[in-house]
Structure formats: C-alpha cells, structure tokens
Coordinates of C-alpha atoms in Angstrom, one line a residue:
M1 CA 172.2 -12.6 77.7
F2 CA 170.7 -9.6 76.1
R3 CA 169.3 -8.3 79.5
G4 CA 172.8 -8.2 80.9
L5 CA 174.1 -6.4 77.8
L6 CA 171.2 -3.9 78.1
L7 CA 172.2 -3.0 81.7
G8 CA 175.8 -2.6 80.8
W9 CA 175.0 -0.6 77.7
C10 CA 172.6 1.7 79.7
L11 CA 175.0 2.4 82.5
L12 CA 178.0 3.0 80.2
N13 CA 176.1 5.5 78.1
S14 CA 174.5 7.2 81.1
F15 CA 177.8 8.7 82.1
G16 CA 178.0 10.4 78.8
V17 CA 174.6 12.1 79.0
K18 CA 175.2 15.8 78.9
A19 CA 173.2 18.3 80.9
Q20 CA 170.0 18.9 78.9
S21 CA 166.9 20.9 79.5
L22 CA 163.9 19.2 81.2
D23 CA 161.8 19.8 78.2
T24 CA 164.3 18.0 76.0
L25 CA 164.5 15.0 78.5
I26 CA 160.7 14.7 78.5
S27 CA 160.6 14.9 74.8
H28 CA 163.2 12.1 74.4
F29 CA 161.4 9.9 76.9
N30 CA 158.1 10.3 75.0
R31 CA 159.8 9.6 71.7
D32 CA 161.4 6.5 72.9
I33 CA 158.4 5.1 74.7
A34 CA 156.4 5.5 71.5
L35 CA 159.0 3.5 69.6
Y36 CA 159.0 0.8 72.2
E37 CA 155.2 0.5 72.2
S38 CA 155.2 0.3 68.4
V39 CA 157.0 -3.0 68.4
Y40 CA 154.9 -6.2 68.6
P41 CA 157.1 -9.0 70.0
F42 CA 155.7 -11.7 67.6
Q43 CA 155.9 -9.8 64.4
E44 CA 158.3 -10.6 61.6
P45 CA 161.9 -9.5 61.9
I46 CA 162.4 -5.8 61.2
P47 CA 164.7 -4.4 58.5
L48 CA 167.7 -2.9 60.3
D49 CA 167.6 0.3 58.2
S50 CA 164.0 1.0 59.4
A51 CA 164.6 0.2 63.1
R52 CA 165.6 3.8 64.0
L53 CA 168.8 2.7 65.7
S54 CA 171.6 5.2 66.1
A55 CA 175.0 4.3 64.6
E56 CA 176.3 3.5 68.1
E57 CA 173.3 1.3 68.8
A58 CA 173.7 -0.5 65.4
A59 CA 177.4 -1.1 66.1
E60 CA 176.5 -2.5 69.5
F61 CA 174.0 -4.9 67.9
F62 CA 176.6 -6.1 65.3
E63 CA 179.2 -6.6 68.0
N64 CA 177.0 -9.0 69.9
Y65 CA 175.2 -10.7 67.0
A66 CA 176.1 -12.1 63.6
A67 CA 175.9 -9.5 60.9
S68 CA 172.4 -9.2 59.7
D69 CA 170.1 -6.7 57.9
E70 CA 167.2 -7.6 60.2
I71 CA 166.6 -7.4 63.9
Y72 CA 164.1 -9.5 65.8
P73 CA 161.4 -7.6 67.7
P74 CA 162.5 -8.6 71.3
D75 CA 166.0 -7.4 70.5
L76 CA 164.7 -4.1 69.2
Q77 CA 162.5 -3.7 72.3
W78 CA 165.6 -4.1 74.5
A79 CA 167.5 -1.5 72.5
Y80 CA 164.6 0.9 73.0
L81 CA 164.5 0.0 76.7
S82 CA 168.1 0.9 77.0
R83 CA 167.3 4.4 75.7
L84 CA 164.4 4.7 78.1
N85 CA 166.6 3.7 81.0
K86 CA 169.1 6.5 80.1
S87 CA 166.2 8.9 79.7
I88 CA 164.8 8.0 83.2
I89 CA 168.3 8.3 84.8
A90 CA 168.6 11.8 83.3
L91 CA 165.1 12.7 84.4
F92 CA 165.7 11.5 88.0
D93 CA 168.9 13.5 88.1
H94 CA 167.3 16.7 87.1
P95 CA 166.7 19.0 90.1
D96 CA 163.5 20.5 88.7
L97 CA 161.7 17.2 87.8
Y98 CA 159.1 17.5 90.6
S99 CA 158.1 21.0 89.5
R100 CA 156.4 19.7 86.4
D101 CA 153.0 18.2 85.8
L102 CA 154.4 14.7 85.0
K103 CA 151.0 13.1 84.8
T104 CA 150.2 15.1 81.7
E105 CA 153.7 15.6 80.2
L106 CA 155.0 12.0 80.4
N107 CA 153.3 9.4 78.1
A108 CA 153.3 6.7 80.8
E109 CA 151.3 5.7 83.9
I110 CA 152.3 8.1 86.7
Q111 CA 151.8 7.7 90.4
F112 CA 153.0 10.9 92.2
T113 CA 152.2 11.1 95.9
D114 CA 150.4 14.1 97.3
D115 CA 153.3 14.9 99.6
G116 CA 155.5 15.5 96.5
R117 CA 158.1 12.8 97.4
L118 CA 157.5 9.4 95.8
L119 CA 157.2 9.0 92.0
Q120 CA 156.3 5.9 90.1
I121 CA 156.6 5.8 86.3
S122 CA 155.3 2.6 84.5
F123 CA 154.2 1.2 81.3
E124 CA 153.3 -2.3 79.9
E125 CA 156.3 -4.5 79.2
N126 CA 154.6 -5.4 75.9
T127 CA 155.5 -9.1 75.9
G128 CA 152.4 -10.1 73.9
G129 CA 151.0 -12.4 76.6
T130 CA 148.0 -12.2 78.9
Y131 CA 150.3 -11.5 81.9
R132 CA 150.3 -7.7 81.9
S133 CA 153.8 -7.3 83.3
Q134 CA 155.0 -3.7 83.8
V135 CA 158.2 -1.8 83.3
V136 CA 158.4 0.3 86.5
Y137 CA 160.7 3.0 87.7
Y138 CA 160.7 4.6 91.2
H139 CA 162.2 7.8 92.5
Y140 CA 162.0 9.3 96.0
R141 CA 163.1 12.7 97.3
G142 CA 162.6 13.4 101.0
S143 CA 164.2 14.0 104.4
Q144 CA 165.6 10.5 104.4
G145 CA 167.5 11.0 101.2
Q146 CA 167.1 10.5 97.4
F147 CA 166.6 7.0 96.1
S148 CA 165.9 5.6 92.6
S149 CA 165.1 2.2 91.1
I150 CA 165.9 1.6 87.4
Y151 CA 164.4 -1.2 85.4
M152 CA 166.7 -4.3 85.2
Q153 CA 169.2 -2.7 87.6
E154 CA 171.4 -5.3 89.3
G155 CA 173.2 -5.2 92.6
P156 CA 172.1 -4.0 96.1
Q157 CA 168.9 -2.0 95.9
K158 CA 167.7 1.0 98.1
I159 CA 164.2 0.5 96.8
E160 CA 162.5 -2.9 97.3
L161 CA 159.0 -2.4 95.9
K162 CA 156.7 -4.3 93.6
S163 CA 158.1 -5.1 90.2
D164 CA 154.6 -4.5 88.6
G165 CA 154.0 -1.2 90.5
Y166 CA 151.0 0.1 92.4
S167 CA 147.5 1.3 91.5
S168 CA 147.6 4.0 94.2
I169 CA 150.0 5.3 96.8
I170 CA 148.7 7.5 99.6
P171 CA 150.8 9.4 102.1
L172 CA 150.1 8.6 105.7
G173 CA 152.6 10.8 107.5
T174 CA 155.9 10.5 109.3
K175 CA 156.8 8.8 112.6
N176 CA 160.3 8.7 114.2
D177 CA 161.9 9.9 111.0
S178 CA 160.2 7.2 109.0
T179 CA 157.6 8.1 106.3
Y180 CA 154.6 5.8 105.6
Y181 CA 152.4 5.3 102.6
F182 CA 149.3 3.1 102.0
F183 CA 149.2 1.3 98.7
T184 CA 146.8 -0.8 96.6
G185 CA 147.9 -3.0 93.7
Y186 CA 146.5 -5.0 90.8
V187 CA 148.1 -7.6 88.5
R188 CA 146.5 -9.7 85.8
G189 CA 148.6 -12.8 85.6
C190 CA 146.7 -14.7 82.9
S191 CA 143.2 -14.7 81.3
Y192 CA 141.6 -15.7 84.5
C193 CA 144.3 -15.0 87.1
F194 CA 143.9 -11.8 89.1
E195 CA 145.8 -10.5 92.1
E196 CA 144.8 -7.6 94.3
S197 CA 146.9 -6.3 97.2
F198 CA 147.1 -3.5 99.8
G199 CA 149.6 -2.6 102.5
L200 CA 152.1 -0.1 103.8
I201 CA 155.3 1.3 102.3
L202 CA 158.1 2.4 104.7
V203 CA 160.8 4.9 103.9
T204 CA 163.8 5.2 106.2
E205 CA 167.4 6.4 105.7
D206 CA 168.2 2.8 104.6
G207 CA 165.8 2.9 101.7
I208 CA 162.2 2.0 100.8
K209 CA 160.4 -1.3 101.3
E210 CA 157.0 -2.7 102.0
A211 CA 156.2 -2.8 105.8
Y212 CA 153.0 -4.8 105.3
N213 CA 151.4 -6.6 102.4
Y214 CA 148.1 -8.5 102.0
S215 CA 147.3 -10.0 98.6
I216 CA 144.5 -12.2 97.2
D217 CA 144.6 -14.3 94.1
S218 CA 141.3 -15.1 92.4
R219 CA 139.8 -16.3 89.1
S220 CA 137.0 -13.7 89.2
W221 CA 136.9 -10.3 87.7
G222 CA 136.0 -7.2 89.6
D223 CA 137.4 -5.3 92.6
K224 CA 137.9 -7.4 95.7
I225 CA 139.5 -4.8 98.0
D226 CA 137.5 -1.7 99.1
V227 CA 139.2 1.0 101.1
D228 CA 137.3 3.5 103.2
F229 CA 139.5 6.3 104.6
S230 CA 138.0 8.4 107.3
E231 CA 138.9 12.1 108.0
E232 CA 140.5 11.0 111.3
G233 CA 143.2 9.0 109.4
D234 CA 141.8 5.6 110.5
S235 CA 140.6 3.4 107.7
L236 CA 138.6 0.2 107.1
I237 CA 139.8 -2.1 104.3
K238 CA 137.2 -4.7 103.3
V239 CA 138.1 -7.8 101.2
L240 CA 135.5 -9.9 99.6
Y241 CA 136.3 -12.8 97.2
L242 CA 135.0 -16.1 95.9
P243 CA 136.9 -19.2 97.0
D244 CA 138.7 -21.0 94.2
D245 CA 141.9 -22.9 93.3
L246 CA 144.0 -19.8 93.5
N247 CA 143.3 -18.9 97.1
A248 CA 142.9 -20.5 100.5
G249 CA 139.2 -20.0 100.6
C250 CA 137.3 -19.1 103.7
Q251 CA 138.2 -19.8 107.3
W252 CA 135.1 -22.1 107.7
G253 CA 133.5 -24.7 105.5
S254 CA 134.8 -27.1 102.9
L255 CA 136.0 -25.8 99.5
E256 CA 134.8 -28.8 97.6
E257 CA 132.3 -28.2 94.9
G258 CA 128.8 -28.8 96.2
S259 CA 129.8 -28.4 99.8
T260 CA 127.2 -27.5 102.4
H261 CA 126.9 -25.1 105.3
P262 CA 127.1 -26.2 108.0
D263 CA 129.2 -29.2 106.9
E264 CA 126.5 -31.7 107.7
E265 CA 124.2 -33.8 105.6
G266 CA 120.7 -32.5 104.9
Y267 CA 121.7 -28.9 104.0
P268 CA 121.5 -27.7 100.4
A269 CA 124.7 -26.7 98.7
Q270 CA 125.4 -22.9 98.9
D271 CA 127.7 -20.4 97.3
R272 CA 129.7 -18.2 99.6
L273 CA 131.9 -15.2 99.8
C274 CA 135.0 -15.0 101.9
K275 CA 135.2 -11.8 103.9
L276 CA 138.1 -10.1 105.8
L277 CA 138.0 -6.7 107.4
F278 CA 141.1 -4.8 108.3
R279 CA 141.7 -1.5 110.1
Y280 CA 144.5 0.9 109.5
H281 CA 145.4 2.8 112.7
Q282 CA 148.5 4.8 113.6
F283 CA 150.8 3.2 111.0
Q284 CA 149.6 -0.3 111.6
I285 CA 147.1 -2.6 109.9
Y286 CA 145.0 -5.0 112.0
L287 CA 142.8 -7.9 110.9
I288 CA 139.6 -7.4 112.9
E289 CA 137.1 -9.7 111.2
E290 CA 137.2 -12.9 109.1
G291 CA 134.6 -15.3 107.9
C292 CA 132.1 -16.3 105.2
I293 CA 129.0 -14.7 103.8
Y294 CA 126.2 -17.1 102.7
P295 CA 123.2 -16.1 100.6
D296 CA 120.1 -15.0 102.5
P297 CA 116.9 -15.9 100.6
L298 CA 115.4 -12.6 101.9
G299 CA 118.6 -10.5 101.5
Q300 CA 120.7 -9.1 98.8
P301 CA 122.5 -11.4 96.3
L302 CA 126.1 -12.2 97.0
E303 CA 127.3 -10.4 93.8
E304 CA 125.8 -7.1 95.3
Y305 CA 128.0 -7.1 98.3

C-alpha cells in the first residue's frame, strides 16, 4: 500500500518542483540520501518530531495512518525515497546534468558510460537483509531520444534493465541507428547466494533493453566472469565456476557428491570446474567452448585458474 502512495506522492509533487540550480539539486539529493541511509529498518519507532519530515510530508503521513507521535522505520524510508525520486526527476530534467563530475558530486554509486550517454545512479535499498537489493535510476541521452527510469515507477517503461543495476557498462558503438553496450553485473542474494552476469544492452528509438544476457548462480565467493577486451574490439569472456545446487553444473559428468571422471567405477572422486568461453564480435556474443576442468596432479590447482 505504501509503495503505491509513494509513487503517487512523488509524481504529484514533481510537477510543483521549481527550476533550481544544478548545485542545489545535487545538494538536495545528497542530503536526502544521507537521511535515507541513516534509518535502520529494524530499529525502534522514531519520534515524529525528530523524523525531519516537512509539514506537507507529515500531513500526508497522518492522512494515510492513524494519528501517532511515532513513525516506523520502513515508513520513514519510503518518505525519504519519495524525496529522492523527486530529486532524481529534477536532476534528469536539468539540461546541464551531464556536464558535471557526477561520480564525485553525487553520494551514490555512479555508472556513466564513456560515450557520455547512459547514466546509472544506485544505492543499497537498506532492507537489513543479506540480499543486497539496490535502488536504481537510469537516464539516457542520445540520438535515439531521452529516456529515464525512476524507482518504483509504474506503467509502460522505455527502459527495461536490471532492477539491481550493473557493475560496469562499456560502449561498443552504433549499428543501423542502434547503440550497443557491454555490461557485467553482480548480486548477492543471501549469505551464500551469488549471481554474476554479462551481456549486451541495446538502445533504439523504442527504448533500452538487454539484447543478450548470461548469468550464473553459485554458492562460492570470488569472480566467476573474466572479460578480456582486445584493441580490435573483439573480446573473450571466460566463465569458471564450481557446480552446486544453484546452477546446472558442467556439460559432462555427474553432479552427485563423490562422482567420478569418467563416470565409471575404479576412478577416484575428483573436484571439477565448469568452464565456458564466449566471444564478443560485431555486436554479437557467441559461445565457443564449454566443458569441465579436472585437477592435474602435475598442474596448477583448480582454485588458481
């Protein structure tokens, strides 16, 4: 219920935002994100007079909830997110936004592509759990148009990208009026649940979406995707991971604990790594190798691959 109220509250107030300097908008964003991050979702209710709500925000709170002199942390977080949404909308509407060093001026995680077109602003949703969910905003300015994605926005979307954002976004160029980016992503879903991904983002006049995505879930820490870009623009993407209950394992061999290789009696049980090799070439990604790596008694340990 509160999420729906948040969206309506944000959109209603955004129309009343007056033209402000970019310095002021950046200052407001940094102030509000500091307030948002200061709230721990499992702490005790907060006295309303110390919640730093404006008179309008407090009136909105009383309108939708029974009169109280306290506010629960998740409700206060949503109030602060409403402010942040309004700040982001104003920032995205400012014509000089891309002229600033946003990575140093905004107190958030920033991905801004080297071609000066695609911007990602993100920060932790601060839910208190081990799933490190993100609040993510996207903005694009290019020959195909100008598109934005606001957190919790409903209705048809021009931007259909990851809700948890990307670790890196690399420009690849333009073909037939479509612009391409290579991305990598990382999400921690629980204490021992990790997802890594890579793929292509496609920008057209219709909007922005993923054109290719490969992801791997695993229980193990550490990087599983290694990207080696060459100067010619072609790239090799190597994926190495341990088979476990979160993934499909390797193409060959049993996944049962204590399995052997080959799958015949008389062979000692062996660990293994799953390996996939992809090549990026001319706006396409191709799988060129797949299999398992087994320990060589005279070679390097599996963990050193």
